PDB file of C-alpha atoms in Angstrom:
ATOM      1  CA  UNK T 141      94.880  26.854  53.463  1.00  0.00           C
ATOM      2  CA  UNK T 142      96.098  30.618  52.152  1.00  0.00           C
ATOM      3  CA  UNK T 143      99.642  30.411  54.305  1.00  0.00           C
ATOM      4  CA  UNK T 144     100.180  26.941  55.384  1.00  0.00           C
ATOM      5  CA  UNK T 145     100.933  24.546  52.589  1.00  0.00           C
ATOM      6  CA  UNK T 146     101.425  20.067  53.651  1.00  0.00           C
ATOM      7  CA  UNK T 147     103.612  17.502  51.351  1.00  0.00           C
ATOM      8  CA  UNK T 148     102.866  15.486  50.841  1.00  0.00           C
ATOM      9  CA  UNK T 149      99.275  15.169  49.987  1.00  0.00           C
ATOM     10  CA  UNK T 150      98.701  11.532  49.980  1.00  0.00           C
ATOM     11  CA  UNK T 151     102.145   9.445  50.729  1.00  0.00           C
ATOM     12  CA  UNK T 152     101.593   5.097  50.866  1.00  0.00           C
ATOM     13  CA  UNK T 153     105.233   3.649  52.244  1.00  0.00           C
ATOM     14  CA  UNK T 154     106.491   0.208  54.028  1.00  0.00           C
ATOM     15  CA  UNK T 155     107.202  -0.223  57.296  1.00  0.00           C
ATOM     16  CA  UNK T 156     110.806   0.134  58.739  1.00  0.00           C
ATOM     17  CA  UNK T 157     111.448   2.986  55.913  1.00  0.00           C
ATOM     18  CA  UNK T 158     111.620   6.638  57.117  1.00  0.00           C
ATOM     19  CA  UNK T 159     109.028   8.744  56.128  1.00  0.00           C
ATOM     20  CA  UNK T 160     109.694  12.981  56.099  1.00  0.00           C
ATOM     21  CA  UNK T 161     106.307  15.415  56.606  1.00  0.00           C
ATOM     22  CA  UNK T 162     107.033  18.501  55.729  1.00  0.00           C
ATOM     23  CA  UNK T 163     104.603  21.840  56.522  1.00  0.00           C
ATOM     24  CA  UNK T 164     105.595  25.319  54.215  1.00  0.00           C
ATOM     25  CA  UNK T 165     103.912  28.410  55.919  1.00  0.00           C
ATOM     26  CA  UNK T 166     104.104  31.490  55.371  1.00  0.00           C
ATOM     27  CA  UNK T 167     102.578  34.207  57.623  1.00  0.00           C
ATOM     28  CA  UNK T 168     105.480  34.219  60.240  1.00  0.00           C
ATOM     29  CA  UNK T 169     104.088  32.653  62.712  1.00  0.00           C
ATOM     30  CA  UNK T 170     106.089  31.875  65.810  1.00  0.00           C
ATOM     31  CA  UNK T 171     104.320  28.096  66.440  1.00  0.00           C
ATOM     32  CA  UNK T 172     103.626  25.254  64.727  1.00  0.00           C
ATOM     33  CA  UNK T 173     102.200  22.362  65.330  1.00  0.00           C
ATOM     34  CA  UNK T 174     101.749  18.213  64.123  1.00  0.00           C
ATOM     35  CA  UNK T 175      98.875  16.307  64.741  1.00  0.00           C
ATOM     36  CA  UNK T 176      97.247  13.432  63.400  1.00  0.00           C
ATOM     37  CA  UNK T 177      93.973  12.441  63.309  1.00  0.00           C
ATOM     38  CA  UNK T 178      92.805   8.741  64.008  1.00  0.00           C
ATOM     39  CA  UNK T 179      88.942   7.140  64.004  1.00  0.00           C
ATOM     40  CA  UNK T 180      87.699   7.078  67.160  1.00  0.00           C
ATOM     41  CA  UNK T 181      90.649   9.595  68.715  1.00  0.00           C
ATOM     42  CA  UNK T 182      90.068  12.968  67.564  1.00  0.00           C
ATOM     43  CA  UNK T 183      93.194  15.013  66.931  1.00  0.00           C
ATOM     44  CA  UNK T 184      95.876  14.434  68.706  1.00  0.00           C
ATOM     45  CA  UNK T 185      98.718  16.538  68.663  1.00  0.00           C
ATOM     46  CA  UNK T 186     102.250  15.110  68.595  1.00  0.00           C
ATOM     47  CA  UNK T 187     105.507  17.665  68.421  1.00  0.00           C
ATOM     48  CA  UNK T 188     105.165  21.590  68.400  1.00  0.00           C
ATOM     49  CA  UNK T 189     107.329  24.347  68.020  1.00  0.00           C
ATOM     50  CA  UNK T 190     107.375  27.897  69.485  1.00  0.00           C
ATOM     51  CA  UNK T 191     110.376  28.649  67.389  1.00  0.00           C
ATOM     52  CA  UNK T 192     113.138  28.455  65.570  1.00  0.00           C
ATOM     53  CA  UNK T 193     115.104  24.853  66.713  1.00  0.00           C
ATOM     54  CA  UNK T 194     111.958  25.222  69.906  1.00  0.00           C
ATOM     55  CA  UNK T 195     110.445  22.459  69.411  1.00  0.00           C
ATOM     56  CA  UNK T 196     108.879  20.281  72.813  1.00  0.00           C
ATOM     57  CA  UNK T 197     106.680  17.223  72.648  1.00  0.00           C
ATOM     58  CA  UNK T 198     103.347  17.109  73.148  1.00  0.00           C
ATOM     59  CA  UNK T 199     100.595  13.693  73.840  1.00  0.00           C
ATOM     60  CA  UNK T 200     101.630  10.844  71.123  1.00  0.00           C
ATOM     61  CA  UNK T 201     105.705  12.312  70.322  1.00  0.00           C
ATOM     62  CA  UNK T 202     107.067   8.047  70.700  1.00  0.00           C
ATOM     63  CA  UNK T 203     107.959   7.475  67.644  1.00  0.00           C
ATOM     64  CA  UNK T 204     108.396  10.728  65.811  1.00  0.00           C
ATOM     65  CA  UNK T 205     110.947  13.406  65.728  1.00  0.00           C
ATOM     66  CA  UNK T 206     110.434  17.293  64.657  1.00  0.00           C
ATOM     67  CA  UNK T 207     113.131  19.622  63.076  1.00  0.00           C
ATOM     68  CA  UNK T 208     112.724  23.619  62.463  1.00  0.00           C
ATOM     69  CA  UNK T 209     115.583  25.208  61.465  1.00  0.00           C
ATOM     70  CA  UNK T 210     113.328  28.594  59.400  1.00  0.00           C
ATOM     71  CA  UNK T 211     110.971  29.452  60.827  1.00  0.00           C
ATOM     72  CA  UNK T 212     108.582  28.552  58.080  1.00  0.00           C
ATOM     73  CA  UNK T 213     109.587  25.075  57.392  1.00  0.00           C
ATOM     74  CA  UNK T 214     108.784  22.178  60.660  1.00  0.00           C
ATOM     75  CA  UNK T 215     109.550  19.029  59.663  1.00  0.00           C
ATOM     76  CA  UNK T 216     107.760  15.516  61.441  1.00  0.00           C
ATOM     77  CA  UNK T 217     109.882  12.384  60.354  1.00  0.00           C
ATOM     78  CA  UNK T 218     108.855   9.257  61.611  1.00  0.00           C
ATOM     79  CA  UNK T 219     112.385   7.033  61.190  1.00  0.00           C
ATOM     80  CA  UNK T 220     111.022   3.896  60.767  1.00  0.00           C
ATOM     81  CA  UNK T 221     107.070   3.612  60.163  1.00  0.00           C
ATOM     82  CA  UNK T 222     105.014   1.520  61.699  1.00  0.00           C
ATOM     83  CA  UNK T 223     101.623   0.347  60.552  1.00  0.00           C
ATOM     84  CA  UNK T 224     100.475   1.703  63.539  1.00  0.00           C
ATOM     85  CA  UNK T 225     101.335   5.322  62.416  1.00  0.00           C
ATOM     86  CA  UNK T 226      99.475   5.276  59.727  1.00  0.00           C
ATOM     87  CA  UNK T 227      96.915   8.375  60.140  1.00  0.00           C
ATOM     88  CA  UNK T 228      96.064  11.799  58.426  1.00  0.00           C
ATOM     89  CA  UNK T 229      98.179  14.375  59.633  1.00  0.00           C
ATOM     90  CA  UNK T 230      97.877  17.421  60.717  1.00  0.00           C
ATOM     91  CA  UNK T 231     100.264  20.928  60.651  1.00  0.00           C
ATOM     92  CA  UNK T 232      99.245  23.808  62.446  1.00  0.00           C
ATOM     93  CA  UNK T 233     100.065  27.680  62.349  1.00  0.00           C
ATOM     94  CA  UNK T 234      99.874  29.982  65.602  1.00  0.00           C
ATOM     95  CA  UNK T 235     100.312  33.312  65.783  1.00  0.00           C
ATOM     96  CA  UNK T 236     101.728  32.589  69.601  1.00  0.00           C
ATOM     97  CA  UNK T 237      98.591  34.995  71.253  1.00  0.00           C
ATOM     98  CA  UNK T 238      96.825  33.785  73.811  1.00  0.00           C
ATOM     99  CA  UNK T 239      93.629  34.454  71.729  1.00  0.00           C
ATOM    100  CA  UNK T 240      94.781  33.443  68.707  1.00  0.00           C
ATOM    101  CA  UNK T 241      93.709  31.496  66.484  1.00  0.00           C
ATOM    102  CA  UNK T 242      95.206  28.851  64.255  1.00  0.00           C
ATOM    103  CA  UNK T 243      95.352  28.175  60.564  1.00  0.00           C
ATOM    104  CA  UNK T 244      95.560  24.650  59.509  1.00  0.00           C
ATOM    105  CA  UNK T 245      96.757  22.368  57.007  1.00  0.00           C
ATOM    106  CA  UNK T 246      94.596  20.381  54.699  1.00  0.00           C
ATOM    107  CA  UNK T 247      96.999  17.476  55.782  1.00  0.00           C
ATOM    108  CA  UNK T 248      98.908  14.917  54.352  1.00  0.00           C
ATOM    109  CA  UNK T 249      97.482  10.339  54.462  1.00  0.00           C
ATOM    110  CA  UNK T 250      99.965   8.393  54.862  1.00  0.00           C
ATOM    111  CA  UNK T 251      99.637   4.291  54.887  1.00  0.00           C
ATOM    112  CA  UNK T 252     102.106   2.473  55.783  1.00  0.00           C
ATOM    113  CA  UNK T 253     101.593  -0.745  55.090  1.00  0.00           C
TER     114      UNK T 253
ATOM    115  CA  UNK F 110      93.264  22.429  79.912  1.00  0.00           C
ATOM    116  CA  UNK F 111      90.144  21.722  81.489  1.00  0.00           C
ATOM    117  CA  UNK F 112      87.618  18.453  79.733  1.00  0.00           C
ATOM    118  CA  UNK F 113      84.388  19.617  77.702  1.00  0.00           C
ATOM    119  CA  UNK F 114      81.520  17.514  77.114  1.00  0.00           C
ATOM    120  CA  UNK F 115      79.947  17.724  73.967  1.00  0.00           C
ATOM    121  CA  UNK F 116      76.874  15.364  71.799  1.00  0.00           C
ATOM    122  CA  UNK F 117      78.240  12.862  69.412  1.00  0.00           C
ATOM    123  CA  UNK F 118      76.261  14.023  66.843  1.00  0.00           C
ATOM    124  CA  UNK F 119      72.822  16.082  65.941  1.00  0.00           C
ATOM    125  CA  UNK F 120      70.927  16.669  62.945  1.00  0.00           C
ATOM    126  CA  UNK F 121      69.182  20.025  61.748  1.00  0.00           C
ATOM    127  CA  UNK F 122      67.090  21.189  58.154  1.00  0.00           C
ATOM    128  CA  UNK F 123      68.619  24.143  56.236  1.00  0.00           C
ATOM    129  CA  UNK F 124      68.274  27.107  56.566  1.00  0.00           C
ATOM    130  CA  UNK F 125      67.289  26.341  60.286  1.00  0.00           C
ATOM    131  CA  UNK F 126      68.837  27.836  63.124  1.00  0.00           C
ATOM    132  CA  UNK F 127      70.919  24.968  64.845  1.00  0.00           C
ATOM    133  CA  UNK F 128      71.885  25.757  68.548  1.00  0.00           C
ATOM    134  CA  UNK F 129      75.684  23.011  69.080  1.00  0.00           C
ATOM    135  CA  UNK F 130      75.846  23.144  73.085  1.00  0.00           C
ATOM    136  CA  UNK F 131      78.965  22.148  75.398  1.00  0.00           C
ATOM    137  CA  UNK F 132      79.588  21.008  78.882  1.00  0.00           C
ATOM    138  CA  UNK F 133      82.462  22.313  80.769  1.00  0.00           C
ATOM    139  CA  UNK F 134      81.686  22.103  84.189  1.00  0.00           C
ATOM    140  CA  UNK F 135      85.473  22.725  84.891  1.00  0.00           C
ATOM    141  CA  UNK F 136      85.972  25.648  83.515  1.00  0.00           C
ATOM    142  CA  UNK F 137      88.937  27.718  85.416  1.00  0.00           C
ATOM    143  CA  UNK F 138      88.819  31.683  85.096  1.00  0.00           C
ATOM    144  CA  UNK F 139      91.408  32.145  83.507  1.00  0.00           C
ATOM    145  CA  UNK F 140      89.638  29.676  80.936  1.00  0.00           C
ATOM    146  CA  UNK F 141      88.789  30.555  77.218  1.00  0.00           C
ATOM    147  CA  UNK F 142      86.339  28.983  75.177  1.00  0.00           C
ATOM    148  CA  UNK F 143      87.717  28.163  71.481  1.00  0.00           C
ATOM    149  CA  UNK F 144      85.392  26.755  68.403  1.00  0.00           C
ATOM    150  CA  UNK F 145      86.706  25.407  65.809  1.00  0.00           C
ATOM    151  CA  UNK F 146      84.577  22.762  62.893  1.00  0.00           C
ATOM    152  CA  UNK F 147      86.681  20.087  60.275  1.00  0.00           C
ATOM    153  CA  UNK F 148      84.572  20.107  57.090  1.00  0.00           C
ATOM    154  CA  UNK F 149      84.769  16.133  55.375  1.00  0.00           C
ATOM    155  CA  UNK F 150      88.730  16.147  54.536  1.00  0.00           C
ATOM    156  CA  UNK F 151      89.650  19.373  55.472  1.00  0.00           C
ATOM    157  CA  UNK F 152      91.796  20.168  58.958  1.00  0.00           C
ATOM    158  CA  UNK F 153      89.573  22.136  61.526  1.00  0.00           C
ATOM    159  CA  UNK F 154      89.304  25.973  61.556  1.00  0.00           C
ATOM    160  CA  UNK F 155      88.694  28.681  63.594  1.00  0.00           C
ATOM    161  CA  UNK F 156      85.584  29.483  64.243  1.00  0.00           C
ATOM    162  CA  UNK F 157      84.762  32.134  67.335  1.00  0.00           C
ATOM    163  CA  UNK F 158      85.769  31.842  70.864  1.00  0.00           C
ATOM    164  CA  UNK F 159      85.290  34.149  73.802  1.00  0.00           C
ATOM    165  CA  UNK F 160      85.668  34.531  77.396  1.00  0.00           C
ATOM    166  CA  UNK F 161      82.552  36.117  79.670  1.00  0.00           C
ATOM    167  CA  UNK F 162      80.040  37.500  77.413  1.00  0.00           C
ATOM    168  CA  UNK F 163      78.120  36.595  74.338  1.00  0.00           C
ATOM    169  CA  UNK F 164      79.978  36.793  71.200  1.00  0.00           C
ATOM    170  CA  UNK F 165      79.380  36.941  67.453  1.00  0.00           C
ATOM    171  CA  UNK F 166      81.404  36.842  64.203  1.00  0.00           C
ATOM    172  CA  UNK F 167      80.224  36.105  60.704  1.00  0.00           C
ATOM    173  CA  UNK F 168      80.505  32.610  61.018  1.00  0.00           C
ATOM    174  CA  UNK F 169      78.606  32.297  64.131  1.00  0.00           C
ATOM    175  CA  UNK F 170      77.638  33.444  67.439  1.00  0.00           C
ATOM    176  CA  UNK F 171      78.174  32.134  70.691  1.00  0.00           C
ATOM    177  CA  UNK F 172      76.386  32.699  73.832  1.00  0.00           C
ATOM    178  CA  UNK F 173      78.050  31.845  77.729  1.00  0.00           C
ATOM    179  CA  UNK F 174      76.100  30.428  80.320  1.00  0.00           C
ATOM    180  CA  UNK F 175      76.200  33.438  83.178  1.00  0.00           C
ATOM    181  CA  UNK F 176      78.359  30.206  85.639  1.00  0.00           C
ATOM    182  CA  UNK F 177      80.737  30.081  82.614  1.00  0.00           C
ATOM    183  CA  UNK F 178      79.703  26.045  82.722  1.00  0.00           C
ATOM    184  CA  UNK F 179      78.610  25.504  79.545  1.00  0.00           C
ATOM    185  CA  UNK F 180      78.018  27.457  76.756  1.00  0.00           C
ATOM    186  CA  UNK F 181      75.950  27.600  72.657  1.00  0.00           C
ATOM    187  CA  UNK F 182      77.193  27.755  69.361  1.00  0.00           C
ATOM    188  CA  UNK F 183      74.637  29.284  67.283  1.00  0.00           C
ATOM    189  CA  UNK F 184      74.600  28.643  63.576  1.00  0.00           C
ATOM    190  CA  UNK F 185      71.403  31.140  62.024  1.00  0.00           C
ATOM    191  CA  UNK F 186      70.718  29.489  59.139  1.00  0.00           C
ATOM    192  CA  UNK F 187      72.741  26.989  58.617  1.00  0.00           C
ATOM    193  CA  UNK F 188      73.546  25.667  55.203  1.00  0.00           C
ATOM    194  CA  UNK F 189      74.318  22.104  53.262  1.00  0.00           C
ATOM    195  CA  UNK F 190      77.841  23.641  53.927  1.00  0.00           C
ATOM    196  CA  UNK F 191      77.619  23.208  58.116  1.00  0.00           C
ATOM    197  CA  UNK F 192      77.882  20.189  58.041  1.00  0.00           C
ATOM    198  CA  UNK F 193      80.745  19.190  59.641  1.00  0.00           C
ATOM    199  CA  UNK F 194      82.587  17.771  63.125  1.00  0.00           C
ATOM    200  CA  UNK F 195      82.458  21.018  65.688  1.00  0.00           C
ATOM    201  CA  UNK F 196      84.833  21.017  68.864  1.00  0.00           C
ATOM    202  CA  UNK F 197      84.085  22.683  71.694  1.00  0.00           C
ATOM    203  CA  UNK F 198      87.843  23.327  73.804  1.00  0.00           C
ATOM    204  CA  UNK F 199      88.640  25.725  77.009  1.00  0.00           C
ATOM    205  CA  UNK F 200      91.825  27.114  75.863  1.00  0.00           C
ATOM    206  CA  UNK F 201      94.428  28.009  79.383  1.00  0.00           C
ATOM    207  CA  UNK F 202      94.338  31.987  78.576  1.00  0.00           C
ATOM    208  CA  UNK F 203      98.971  31.469  80.350  1.00  0.00           C
ATOM    209  CA  UNK F 204      98.889  28.247  78.922  1.00  0.00           C
ATOM    210  CA  UNK F 205     102.429  26.938  77.651  1.00  0.00           C
ATOM    211  CA  UNK F 206     102.717  26.305  73.674  1.00  0.00           C
ATOM    212  CA  UNK F 207      99.124  28.010  73.522  1.00  0.00           C
ATOM    213  CA  UNK F 208      98.712  24.311  72.580  1.00  0.00           C
ATOM    214  CA  UNK F 209      94.659  22.831  71.701  1.00  0.00           C
ATOM    215  CA  UNK F 210      93.408  20.103  72.897  1.00  0.00           C
ATOM    216  CA  UNK F 211      90.961  18.445  70.731  1.00  0.00           C
ATOM    217  CA  UNK F 212      87.858  15.929  72.022  1.00  0.00           C
ATOM    218  CA  UNK F 213      85.373  13.852  70.350  1.00  0.00           C
ATOM    219  CA  UNK F 214      83.593  17.198  68.821  1.00  0.00           C
ATOM    220  CA  UNK F 215      79.953  16.710  67.544  1.00  0.00           C
ATOM    221  CA  UNK F 216      79.242  15.373  64.133  1.00  0.00           C
ATOM    222  CA  UNK F 217      76.115  18.255  62.596  1.00  0.00           C
ATOM    223  CA  UNK F 218      74.153  16.650  59.419  1.00  0.00           C
ATOM    224  CA  UNK F 219      72.154  18.512  57.600  1.00  0.00           C
ATOM    225  CA  UNK F 220      69.568  17.763  56.020  1.00  0.00           C
ATOM    226  CA  UNK F 221      68.246  19.701  52.186  1.00  0.00           C
TER     227      UNK F 221
END
């Protein structure tokens, strides 16, 4: 989607290794979000950010950390990847207006073996 | 965010209208009704939203019941590219973080 990119698109990693996923936006939106999507669970919020260095936990934040040092970048880190973190990860951005829509990235498919 | 209930799946024929229902009996006065859809292997995309009045845009129409306990997303002429999972989401006007909470959605299958 225009204005938001996720990297990498695919990654295979081993259990116990650290992994960082990157979300980059060019829209200068205030809010950024990380979701994971698993069969049977739909999309669940991991963490979100409402400004540079301002982040908060979502529904499934255990095992994940985030950082936002610049408006345009929101990083999701799995400190020690586990097989249960195999999932598709989506980043989203929002202007923060109450009625504004979200724009989602194309996703990162992460496999932990 | 208040809970919504949608059918797990629906089928439609190409070029026919599709009505996707959503029940939200516990909706509050400050909840807006949002619809998103997710095409295969893509992230969700915004479709439409409304509060009380019916809404139209280039993608779809949203019909909201007078008591606001249900709504219907209308695709006027389904195409094969409309095959997706459609999510109905209630979003409180002032919710902290402006978060979206996704339910299971309705998987729409479009037959040629």
